Coordinates of C-alpha atoms in Angstrom, one line a residue:
X1 CA 2.1 4.9 -11.1
X2 CA 2.9 1.3 -11.2
X3 CA 1.5 -1.2 -9.3
X4 CA 1.5 -5.4 -8.6
X5 CA 4.8 -6.3 -10.0
X6 CA 5.1 -9.5 -11.1
X7 CA 8.8 -10.8 -11.7
X8 CA 9.6 -13.7 -14.2
X9 CA 10.9 -17.3 -12.2
X10 CA 13.8 -16.3 -14.4
X11 CA 14.1 -13.2 -13.1
X12 CA 14.9 -11.4 -16.7
X13 CA 11.1 -9.6 -16.7
X14 CA 9.3 -7.8 -14.6
X15 CA 5.4 -7.0 -15.9
X16 CA 2.8 -5.0 -13.5
X17 CA -0.1 -2.8 -14.0
X18 CA -0.8 0.8 -13.9
X19 CA -3.2 2.6 -11.6
X20 CA -5.8 3.8 -11.9
X21 CA -6.6 1.9 -15.7
X22 CA -5.6 -1.5 -16.7
X23 CA -3.0 -0.8 -19.1
X24 CA -0.5 -3.4 -18.4
X25 CA 3.7 -2.8 -19.0
X26 CA 6.7 -4.9 -19.0
X27 CA 10.6 -4.2 -18.8
X28 CA 13.6 -6.3 -18.6
X29 CA 15.6 -6.3 -15.8
X30 CA 19.3 -6.8 -17.6
X31 CA 18.9 -3.6 -20.0
X32 CA 18.3 0.4 -19.8
X33 CA 15.5 -0.2 -22.4
X34 CA 12.5 1.7 -21.1
X35 CA 9.2 -0.3 -20.8
X36 CA 6.9 -1.3 -22.9
X37 CA 2.8 -1.0 -23.0
X38 CA 1.5 -4.7 -23.5
X39 CA -2.3 -4.2 -23.3
X40 CA -4.9 -4.3 -21.7
X41 CA -5.5 -6.2 -18.5
X42 CA -5.1 -6.9 -14.9
X43 CA -4.5 -10.0 -12.4
X44 CA -0.6 -11.1 -13.8
X45 CA 1.0 -14.1 -13.9
X46 CA 4.3 -16.0 -14.8
X47 CA 4.0 -19.4 -16.6
X48 CA 6.6 -21.7 -14.4
X49 CA 9.3 -21.6 -17.7
X50 CA 9.4 -17.8 -17.8
X51 CA 8.2 -18.3 -21.7
X52 CA 4.8 -16.6 -20.8
X53 CA 2.8 -14.2 -19.0
X54 CA -0.6 -14.9 -18.7
X55 CA -3.1 -12.0 -17.5
X56 CA -7.5 -11.3 -17.2
X57 CA -9.8 -9.2 -19.0
X58 CA -13.0 -9.4 -17.9
X59 CA -13.3 -13.4 -17.5
X60 CA -10.9 -14.2 -20.4
X61 CA -7.3 -15.8 -19.7
X62 CA -4.7 -14.4 -22.4
X63 CA -1.2 -16.2 -22.4
X64 CA 1.9 -14.2 -24.8
X65 CA 5.1 -14.3 -25.0
X66 CA 7.1 -11.0 -22.8
X67 CA 8.6 -10.3 -26.5
X68 CA 5.2 -9.9 -27.5
X69 CA 3.6 -11.4 -30.3
X70 CA 0.1 -13.3 -30.8
X71 CA -1.7 -14.2 -27.7
X72 CA -3.8 -17.3 -27.1
X73 CA -7.6 -17.0 -24.8
X74 CA -9.6 -19.0 -23.0
X75 CA -12.7 -17.7 -21.8
X76 CA -12.2 -19.0 -18.3
X77 CA -15.3 -17.4 -16.3
X78 CA -12.8 -15.9 -13.6
X79 CA -9.7 -13.5 -13.3
X80 CA -8.1 -15.7 -10.3
X81 CA -6.1 -18.3 -11.2
X82 CA -2.5 -20.0 -11.2
X83 CA -0.2 -21.6 -13.4
X84 CA 0.9 -24.8 -13.1
X85 CA 4.6 -26.4 -13.1
X86 CA 2.7 -28.7 -15.5
X87 CA 2.8 -26.3 -18.5
X88 CA -0.7 -27.6 -19.7
X89 CA -2.5 -26.9 -16.9
X90 CA -3.7 -23.6 -15.0
X91 CA -6.0 -24.1 -11.7
X92 CA -9.1 -21.7 -12.1
X93 CA -10.9 -20.6 -8.9
X94 CA -14.5 -20.1 -10.0
X95 CA -18.2 -19.9 -8.9
X96 CA -20.7 -21.8 -9.8
X97 CA -23.2 -20.0 -12.3
X98 CA -25.7 -18.3 -10.0
X99 CA -29.4 -18.4 -10.6
X100 CA -31.4 -17.7 -7.8
X101 CA -33.8 -14.9 -8.1
X102 CA -34.0 -13.4 -5.4
X103 CA -30.5 -14.1 -3.6
X104 CA -30.7 -16.5 -0.6
X105 CA -28.3 -14.4 1.6
X106 CA -28.4 -16.4 4.4
X107 CA -27.6 -19.3 2.9
X108 CA -23.8 -20.3 1.4
X109 CA -23.5 -19.0 -1.9
X110 CA -20.6 -17.9 -4.3
X111 CA -18.0 -19.6 -3.6
X112 CA -14.6 -20.0 -5.7
X113 CA -14.0 -24.1 -6.4
X114 CA -11.1 -25.0 -7.7
X115 CA -10.7 -25.7 -11.5
X116 CA -8.6 -27.5 -14.1
X117 CA -8.0 -25.7 -17.5
X118 CA -6.5 -28.4 -19.7
X119 CA -5.0 -25.4 -22.4
X120 CA -4.6 -27.9 -25.0
X121 CA -8.2 -28.6 -25.0
X122 CA -9.7 -25.1 -23.4
X123 CA -12.1 -28.0 -21.1
X124 CA -12.0 -27.4 -17.4
X125 CA -12.4 -30.1 -14.7
X126 CA -14.1 -29.5 -11.5
X127 CA -12.6 -31.6 -8.9
X128 CA -15.1 -32.7 -6.1
X129 CA -13.6 -30.8 -3.1
X130 CA -13.3 -29.3 -0.2
X131 CA -17.0 -29.4 -0.3
X132 CA -18.8 -26.2 1.5
X133 CA -15.9 -24.2 1.4
X134 CA -14.7 -20.9 -0.1
X135 CA -11.0 -21.3 -1.9
X136 CA -9.3 -17.9 -1.1
X137 CA -5.7 -18.7 -2.5
X138 CA -3.8 -21.9 -3.9
X139 CA 0.2 -22.5 -4.4
X140 CA 2.3 -24.4 -6.1
X141 CA 5.4 -26.1 -3.8
X142 CA 8.2 -25.2 -6.1
X143 CA 9.4 -27.1 -8.6
X144 CA 5.5 -28.9 -9.5
X145 CA 3.5 -31.5 -7.4
X146 CA 1.3 -30.7 -4.3
X147 CA -0.9 -27.3 -4.4
X148 CA -1.5 -25.5 -0.9
X149 CA -4.9 -24.1 -0.5
X150 CA -6.5 -21.9 2.0
X151 CA -10.1 -22.4 2.1
X152 CA -12.9 -20.5 4.4
X153 CA -16.3 -21.3 4.9
X154 CA -18.0 -17.9 2.9
X155 CA -16.9 -15.8 -0.1
X156 CA -17.7 -12.6 2.5
X157 CA -14.9 -11.3 4.6
X158 CA -17.4 -11.9 7.7
X159 CA -17.3 -14.3 8.4
X160 CA -15.6 -15.5 5.7
X161 CA -11.7 -14.6 6.9
X162 CA -12.9 -15.3 10.7
X163 CA -13.2 -19.8 9.5
X164 CA -10.0 -20.0 7.1
X165 CA -8.4 -23.8 7.0
X166 CA -5.5 -24.9 4.9
X167 CA -5.5 -27.7 3.3
X168 CA -3.0 -30.0 0.4
X169 CA -4.3 -31.4 -2.4
X170 CA -2.3 -33.4 -5.4
X171 CA -3.7 -32.9 -9.1
X172 CA -2.1 -36.1 -10.6
X173 CA -3.2 -38.6 -7.8
X174 CA -6.5 -36.6 -6.3
X175 CA -5.7 -37.1 -2.7
X176 CA -5.9 -34.1 -0.3
X177 CA -4.8 -34.3 3.3
X178 CA -6.3 -31.3 5.9
X179 CA -3.9 -29.4 7.7
X180 CA -6.8 -28.3 10.1
X181 CA -8.0 -24.2 11.2
X182 CA -5.3 -21.0 10.0
X183 CA -5.5 -18.2 11.8
X184 CA -7.8 -15.0 11.2
X185 CA -7.2 -13.2 8.0
X186 CA -4.6 -15.4 6.6
X187 CA -3.6 -14.8 2.9
X188 CA -0.2 -14.9 1.5
X189 CA 0.3 -18.9 1.7
X190 CA 3.7 -19.6 0.7
X191 CA 6.1 -22.4 0.8
X192 CA 9.2 -22.2 2.4
X193 CA 12.4 -24.7 2.8
X194 CA 14.1 -25.3 6.3
X195 CA 16.5 -27.7 7.6
X196 CA 13.8 -30.4 8.1
X197 CA 12.1 -30.1 4.7
X198 CA 9.4 -27.8 3.6
X199 CA 7.0 -25.6 5.6
X200 CA 4.3 -23.3 4.5
X201 CA 3.8 -20.1 6.2
X202 CA 1.3 -17.2 5.8
X203 CA 0.4 -13.8 7.0
X204 CA -2.5 -13.1 9.3
X205 CA -3.5 -11.3 12.6
X206 CA -1.3 -11.8 15.4
X207 CA -3.2 -14.6 17.0
X208 CA -4.9 -14.9 19.4
X209 CA -7.2 -12.0 18.5
X210 CA -9.3 -10.7 15.4
X211 CA -7.5 -7.0 15.4
X212 CA -4.3 -5.8 16.1
X213 CA -1.0 -6.4 14.1
X214 CA 0.4 -8.9 11.0
X215 CA 2.4 -12.0 12.2
X216 CA 4.0 -14.8 10.1
X217 CA 3.0 -18.3 11.1
X218 CA 5.0 -21.0 10.2
X219 CA 3.7 -24.6 9.1
X220 CA 5.6 -27.4 9.7
X221 CA 3.6 -30.1 7.2
X222 CA 4.6 -32.7 10.1
X223 CA 3.1 -30.7 12.5
X224 CA 0.1 -29.1 10.7
X225 CA -1.6 -28.0 14.5
X226 CA 0.8 -26.0 16.0
X227 CA 1.5 -22.6 13.5
X228 CA 4.4 -20.6 15.3
X229 CA 4.7 -16.9 15.3
X230 CA 7.8 -16.6 13.5
X231 CA 7.7 -12.5 14.1
X232 CA 6.4 -12.5 17.8
X233 CA 9.3 -10.6 18.8
X234 CA 10.1 -8.0 15.8
X235 CA 9.8 -4.4 16.5
X236 CA 8.1 -4.5 13.3
X237 CA 5.7 -5.7 10.9
X238 CA 5.5 -8.0 8.0
X239 CA 3.5 -7.0 5.2
X240 CA 4.1 -9.4 1.9
X241 CA 5.3 -13.5 1.6
X242 CA 6.7 -14.5 -1.4
X243 CA 9.2 -17.2 -3.2
X244 CA 12.5 -17.9 -1.2
X245 CA 11.3 -17.3 2.2
X246 CA 11.2 -13.7 1.6
X247 CA 9.3 -11.1 3.5
X248 CA 8.2 -7.8 2.8
X249 CA 8.6 -5.9 6.4
X250 CA 6.9 -2.4 7.5
X251 CA 10.1 -1.0 9.7
X252 CA 9.0 2.2 10.9
X253 CA 8.7 4.8 8.3
X254 CA 10.5 2.8 5.8
X255 CA 10.3 -1.4 4.2
X256 CA 12.8 -3.6 4.2
X257 CA 13.3 -6.6 3.3
X258 CA 13.8 -9.7 5.2
X259 CA 14.5 -13.4 4.6
X260 CA 13.1 -16.6 7.3
X261 CA 16.0 -18.4 8.2
X262 CA 15.8 -22.1 7.4
X263 CA 17.4 -22.8 11.2
X264 CA 16.0 -20.1 13.1
X265 CA 13.0 -19.9 11.4
X266 CA 13.4 -16.0 12.9
X267 CA 13.4 -13.0 10.0
X268 CA 16.7 -12.3 8.8
X269 CA 17.4 -8.6 7.7
X270 CA 18.7 -8.7 4.1
X271 CA 18.0 -4.7 2.8
X272 CA 16.4 -1.9 4.2
X273 CA 14.5 0.1 1.8
X274 CA 13.6 3.5 2.8
X275 CA 10.5 5.4 2.7
X276 CA 7.3 3.0 1.2
X277 CA 7.7 -0.9 -0.8
X278 CA 4.7 -3.0 -1.4
X279 CA 4.4 -6.2 -3.4
X280 CA 7.4 -7.5 -3.3
X281 CA 7.9 -10.7 -5.9
X282 CA 10.9 -12.8 -6.2
X283 CA 12.3 -15.4 -8.7
X284 CA 11.8 -19.3 -8.1
X285 CA 14.9 -19.5 -6.3
X286 CA 14.4 -16.2 -4.2
X287 CA 17.6 -14.8 -5.4
X288 CA 16.6 -11.7 -6.9
X289 CA 13.3 -9.6 -6.3
X290 CA 11.0 -6.4 -7.9
X291 CA 8.9 -4.4 -5.9
X292 CA 7.2 -1.5 -6.2
X293 CA 8.7 1.7 -4.1
X294 CA 8.3 5.8 -3.3
X295 CA 11.2 7.5 -1.2
X296 CA 11.0 11.1 0.1
X297 CA 11.6 12.8 -3.0
X298 CA 9.9 10.5 -6.0
X299 CA 6.9 9.1 -6.5
X300 CA 6.3 5.1 -7.1
X301 CA 8.6 3.4 -9.2
X302 CA 9.8 -0.2 -10.1
X303 CA 12.8 -1.6 -8.3
X304 CA 14.7 -5.0 -8.8
X305 CA 18.0 -6.3 -8.0
X306 CA 19.7 -8.8 -5.5
X307 CA 17.3 -9.9 -2.5
X308 CA 20.4 -8.5 -0.5
X309 CA 20.4 -5.4 -2.4
X310 CA 21.3 -3.1 -3.9
X311 CA 17.9 -2.2 -6.0
X312 CA 18.0 -0.8 -9.3
X313 CA 14.7 1.6 -10.4
X314 CA 14.2 0.5 -13.9
X315 CA 11.2 2.2 -14.4
X316 CA 10.9 6.7 -14.3
X317 CA 7.5 7.5 -12.9
X318 CA 6.4 10.9 -13.7
X319 CA 10.0 12.4 -14.1
X320 CA 8.1 16.0 -14.9
X321 CA 7.5 16.1 -11.2
X322 CA 11.2 16.3 -10.2
X323 CA 11.3 20.0 -11.8
X324 CA 8.9 21.1 -8.8
X325 CA 9.9 21.9 -5.4
X326 CA 8.4 20.0 -2.4
X327 CA 7.8 21.2 0.8
X328 CA 10.7 19.9 3.2
X329 CA 9.7 17.4 5.4
X330 CA 11.2 16.5 8.5
X331 CA 11.3 12.9 10.6
X332 CA 9.8 13.5 13.6
X333 CA 10.1 11.5 16.8
X334 CA 8.1 12.2 20.4
X335 CA 6.7 10.4 23.2
X336 CA 3.1 10.0 24.0
X337 CA 1.7 11.0 27.3
X338 CA 2.4 7.4 28.7
X339 CA 6.2 7.4 27.6
X340 CA 5.6 5.3 24.1
X341 CA 7.9 6.4 21.5
X342 CA 6.1 7.0 18.6
X343 CA 7.3 8.8 15.0
X344 CA 5.7 11.1 11.7
X345 CA 6.6 13.4 9.5
X346 CA 6.2 17.1 9.1
X347 CA 6.3 18.7 5.8
X348 CA 6.5 22.5 5.6
X349 CA 6.0 24.8 3.1
X350 CA 7.9 24.9 -0.3
X351 CA 11.5 27.0 0.5
X352 CA 10.0 27.5 4.2
X353 CA 11.7 26.4 7.5
X354 CA 11.1 26.1 11.3
X355 CA 11.9 29.5 11.7
X356 CA 9.8 31.0 9.2
X357 CA 6.6 29.7 11.6
X358 CA 4.2 29.5 13.4
X359 CA 2.4 28.1 10.2
X360 CA -1.2 26.8 9.5
X361 CA -1.1 23.2 10.6
X362 CA -3.2 20.8 9.2
X363 CA -2.7 17.2 10.7
X364 CA -3.8 14.3 8.6
X365 CA -4.6 11.0 10.1
X366 CA -4.2 7.4 8.5
X367 CA -6.8 5.0 7.8
X368 CA -6.6 1.1 9.0
X369 CA -6.2 1.5 11.6
X370 CA -3.6 -1.1 10.7
X371 CA -1.7 1.3 8.3
X372 CA 1.3 3.9 8.5
X373 CA 2.7 7.1 7.6
X374 CA 6.2 6.3 5.5
X375 CA 8.7 8.6 4.5
X376 CA 7.6 9.0 0.1
X377 CA 5.8 11.4 -1.9
X378 CA 2.8 12.2 -0.3
X379 CA 0.8 13.7 -3.2
X380 CA -1.8 11.0 -3.3
X381 CA -5.7 12.7 -3.6
X382 CA -5.8 10.5 0.2
X383 CA -2.8 11.8 1.7
X384 CA -2.6 15.1 -0.1
X385 CA 0.2 16.5 1.9
X386 CA 2.1 18.0 -0.8
X387 CA -0.8 19.8 -2.1
X388 CA -1.8 21.1 1.6
X389 CA 1.9 22.4 1.9
X390 CA 2.2 24.2 -1.7
X391 CA -0.5 26.3 -0.7
X392 CA 1.4 27.5 2.8
X393 CA 0.4 24.7 5.5
X394 CA 2.6 22.8 7.9
X395 CA 1.4 19.2 7.3
X396 CA 1.8 16.5 10.9
X397 CA 1.6 12.9 9.6
X398 CA 1.6 11.1 13.3
X399 CA 1.8 7.6 13.7
X400 CA 0.0 6.7 16.7
X401 CA -0.2 3.4 18.3
X402 CA -2.7 0.8 16.8
X403 CA -0.5 1.1 13.6
X404 CA 1.9 -0.6 11.6
X405 CA 5.8 -0.6 12.1
X406 CA 6.7 -0.8 15.4
X407 CA 5.8 -4.8 16.0
X408 CA 2.3 -6.8 17.4
X409 CA 2.6 -5.1 20.9
X410 CA 2.2 -1.4 18.9
X411 CA -0.7 -2.5 17.0
X412 CA -2.4 -3.3 19.3
X413 CA -5.6 -1.0 19.4
X414 CA -8.3 -1.7 22.3
X415 CA -10.3 1.5 21.9
X416 CA -10.6 3.2 18.9
X417 CA -10.3 7.4 19.8
X418 CA -9.0 7.2 23.0
X419 CA -5.0 6.6 23.5
X420 CA -4.4 7.0 19.6
X421 CA -6.5 10.6 20.0
X422 CA -4.2 11.3 22.9
X423 CA -0.6 10.6 20.4
X424 CA -2.2 12.8 17.8
X425 CA -2.8 15.8 20.2
X426 CA 0.7 15.0 21.6
X427 CA 2.0 15.9 18.5
X428 CA 0.7 19.0 17.6
X429 CA 0.9 20.3 21.2
X430 CA 4.9 19.5 20.6
X431 CA 4.5 21.6 17.5
X432 CA 2.9 23.9 18.7
X433 CA 5.4 24.6 21.7
X434 CA 7.8 24.5 19.0
X435 CA 6.9 27.4 17.7
X436 CA 6.4 25.8 13.7
X437 CA 2.3 25.3 14.3
X438 CA -0.2 28.4 15.5
X439 CA -3.1 27.2 18.0
X440 CA -5.4 29.2 16.4
X441 CA -5.5 27.5 12.8
X442 CA -5.3 24.1 13.1
X443 CA -6.7 21.7 10.5
X444 CA -7.3 17.9 10.8
X445 CA -8.0 15.6 8.1
X446 CA -8.1 11.9 7.4
X447 CA -10.0 8.7 5.5
X448 CA -11.3 5.7 6.4
X449 CA -10.0 5.8 10.4
X450 CA -8.5 8.6 9.5
X451 CA -11.9 9.9 9.1
X452 CA -13.0 8.5 11.5
X453 CA -10.3 9.9 14.1
X454 CA -10.6 13.4 12.0
X455 CA -14.7 13.1 13.2
X456 CA -13.8 11.9 16.5
X457 CA -11.3 14.4 17.5
X458 CA -13.8 17.3 16.6
X459 CA -15.7 16.1 19.3
X460 CA -13.3 15.9 21.8
X461 CA -12.3 19.7 21.6
X462 CA -13.2 22.7 19.2
X463 CA -9.4 23.8 18.7
X464 CA -9.8 23.1 15.2
X465 CA -10.9 25.5 12.7
X466 CA -11.1 23.5 9.9
X467 CA -11.6 19.4 9.5
X468 CA -12.2 16.8 6.2
X469 CA -13.5 13.6 7.2
X470 CA -13.2 11.3 4.5
X471 CA -14.8 7.9 3.8
X472 CA -15.2 8.2 7.5
X473 CA -16.9 6.2 10.5
X474 CA -19.6 7.7 12.5
X475 CA -21.0 5.4 14.3
X476 CA -19.4 1.9 15.2
X477 CA -22.6 -0.4 15.7
X478 CA -24.1 0.7 12.3
X479 CA -21.0 -0.2 10.6
X480 CA -21.0 -3.6 12.4
X481 CA -24.5 -4.0 10.7
X482 CA -23.7 -2.5 7.4
X483 CA -19.8 -3.2 6.9
X484 CA -18.1 -5.9 5.1
X485 CA -16.0 -6.2 7.8
X486 CA -18.7 -7.0 10.7
X487 CA -17.2 -9.0 13.0
X488 CA -13.8 -6.6 13.2
X489 CA -15.8 -3.3 13.0
X490 CA -17.8 -5.0 16.4
X491 CA -14.6 -5.9 18.2
X492 CA -12.9 -2.2 17.5
X493 CA -16.2 -0.4 18.3
X494 CA -16.2 -2.9 21.5
X495 CA -19.6 -4.1 20.9
X496 CA -22.6 -4.3 18.1
X497 CA -25.5 -3.7 19.7
X498 CA -27.3 -6.8 19.9
X499 CA -25.7 -7.3 23.4
X500 CA -29.2 -6.1 25.0
X501 CA -29.9 -2.9 26.2
X502 CA -27.5 0.0 25.5
X503 CA -25.9 2.3 26.0
X504 CA -22.8 0.4 24.5
X505 CA -19.3 0.4 24.6
X506 CA -19.7 1.4 21.1
X507 CA -22.0 4.2 21.6
X508 CA -18.9 5.5 23.7
X509 CA -16.5 5.5 20.8
X510 CA -18.7 6.4 17.9
X511 CA -18.4 10.3 17.0
X512 CA -22.4 10.7 16.5
X513 CA -23.3 9.9 20.0
X514 CA -21.1 13.6 20.7
X515 CA -22.5 15.3 17.9
X516 CA -23.9 17.7 19.9
X517 CA -20.3 18.8 20.4
X518 CA -19.1 19.8 17.1
X519 CA -18.5 23.0 16.3
X520 CA -15.6 22.4 13.7
X521 CA -16.7 23.0 10.2
X522 CA -16.1 19.8 8.7
X523 CA -16.3 18.7 4.7
X524 CA -17.6 15.2 4.1
X525 CA -16.8 13.3 1.5
X526 CA -17.7 9.4 0.7
X527 CA -17.9 7.3 -2.6
X528 CA -21.6 6.7 -3.1
X529 CA -20.8 3.0 -3.6
X530 CA -18.7 2.2 -1.0
X531 CA -19.3 -1.2 1.1
X532 CA -16.4 -1.0 3.0
X533 CA -18.2 2.3 5.0
X534 CA -21.3 2.5 4.1
X535 CA -22.4 6.0 2.7
X536 CA -24.5 5.5 5.2
X537 CA -21.9 6.5 8.4
X538 CA -21.1 9.9 6.1
X539 CA -25.3 10.4 6.1
X540 CA -25.6 9.7 9.7
X541 CA -23.3 12.7 10.8
X542 CA -24.7 14.9 7.9
X543 CA -28.2 14.3 9.2
X544 CA -26.8 15.1 13.1
X545 CA -24.9 18.4 12.0
X546 CA -27.9 19.5 10.2
X547 CA -29.6 19.4 13.3
X548 CA -27.4 20.9 15.2
X549 CA -26.7 23.9 12.8
X550 CA -22.5 22.9 12.2
X551 CA -21.5 24.6 9.0
X552 CA -20.7 21.8 6.9
X553 CA -20.9 20.1 3.2
X554 CA -21.2 17.1 1.9
X555 CA -20.0 15.9 -1.2
X556 CA -21.0 12.3 -2.2
X557 CA -19.1 10.8 -5.4
X558 CA -21.3 8.5 -7.5
X559 CA -19.9 5.4 -8.9
X560 CA -17.0 5.2 -6.4
X561 CA -16.0 2.9 -4.0
X562 CA -13.8 2.8 -0.7
X563 CA -10.9 4.7 -2.4
X564 CA -11.7 7.2 -5.1
X565 CA -10.5 6.3 -8.5
X566 CA -12.4 8.6 -11.6
X567 CA -9.2 11.3 -12.6
X568 CA -11.7 13.9 -12.5
X569 CA -13.6 13.0 -8.7
X570 CA -9.9 13.0 -7.8
X571 CA -8.9 16.3 -8.9
X572 CA -12.1 17.6 -8.0
X573 CA -11.3 16.3 -4.2
X574 CA -7.9 17.9 -3.9
X575 CA -9.2 21.1 -5.0
X576 CA -12.3 21.2 -2.6
X577 CA -9.3 20.3 0.2
X578 CA -7.4 22.6 -0.5
X579 CA -10.2 25.3 -0.7
X580 CA -11.7 23.9 2.4
X581 CA -8.4 24.4 4.5
X582 CA -8.2 27.8 2.8
X583 CA -10.0 29.2 6.1
X584 CA -6.8 28.3 7.8
X585 CA -5.1 31.8 6.4
X586 CA -7.6 33.9 7.8
X587 CA -6.8 35.5 11.2

């Protein structure tokens, strides 16, 4: 499937990667010619004049014309870079060589420093900038000149994303300007033009907390100490920011493109994008865009067109899938027990309607928690809704509170496993009451935070006859100690364990604390090299289930991180998933 499209500044070309793998493709936007294979690599970017496309392989930077031909390469030692308007210069973000053995983990090391690659000579100059800071992002003011720079005090997510700061740097004069701190998890740093001149904008966690939904924050350069939340009243959630003040928005089960209005400084809708949209990219003037989209009847493809719409599909990913009869999907809206409006999807077995129920029902909990289900073709090994529907199950994809798509208040998740679990349960009960779900043949599954909700659910009830926990959380305290995002996990779990003698809030919210209640057979799957949710989370639950004599299967995928990438592992997971839930067919 296509990933990370980048449109040329003049709008004539779109280049993109392919998942899984590192194959690169390119296609013209003004003809119906099929995509052309560019080569192998990652991290695509265009030159400002659209004459060259850059990409990386390992630590080498490559440049070639979009029409093809010979390429030029430089050994840069990094995959992070930014071609400048000056055609002779590329900004590199690279750490100093590491020679210390052993690693002194308590000392800050591995910072990316801002470096200037002179293309004609291949020489790299490292100005003395931002001492002790890790350079996370750089973006150039349209037209060339000043760089906006986002730094952190560490390259590691914790504490790095807790300590972002903004700076300006002029490569021509060497002068810098400090703009001060940014909000937690700042990213997508972008220049945009307003009625009073150039501003910066970025996406971050809605202040002042460190968990919850995203916001677009505006930074006027005349008063950079005040970052204005442009999306506080938006009943949707920003995903991406790009050139021309364009924003990709998560809007319920769908997506949309908005533009930041230069006068009102509010996001103004330009066009809806039914289903899932990812990686918005735009031309220099913001008039033409490209995006990767998937909707209910077609898997992810590249679309291009005017920012105000409509968009045209430029690639046709897996056309053979159109010969398959998919399970009929229905949009759901319902209210939680406290009256909050919720949405989700129901997918029925192919050729079946509601009147053929009740069916065995498998609930798929999404990850995050700040994520969502959208109305697209769910074929991924971590969202196998159509795969399970083809085996005769109805599949419920709920969007409980704490996720994207409904604004900052909805995204706030003060206590995982509490209201969000009640939201899932309410939806399941509704489908039972409507005669769609058989109450004696219920299953539940999820990946990452969805894996946590799965483990939590089977500690709260024995109504599920099968469960699948993929890369899930069993103990919040241990995750705060060993996961990449320790501070965030402590905030979600309610504590970290070093506050004093327990029991702690995270103990009450951790499935492992209630493992003695579990009666549901569980399939546990985890990547051996997962650093987001380490393997120890699965091992802890496995040992508890073994101690209590609960039926389960524990599968570890070698070489895999938080997301399973190897093809044979993905196929194995799909087959195991279907086999595990086949028990729901039995009375």
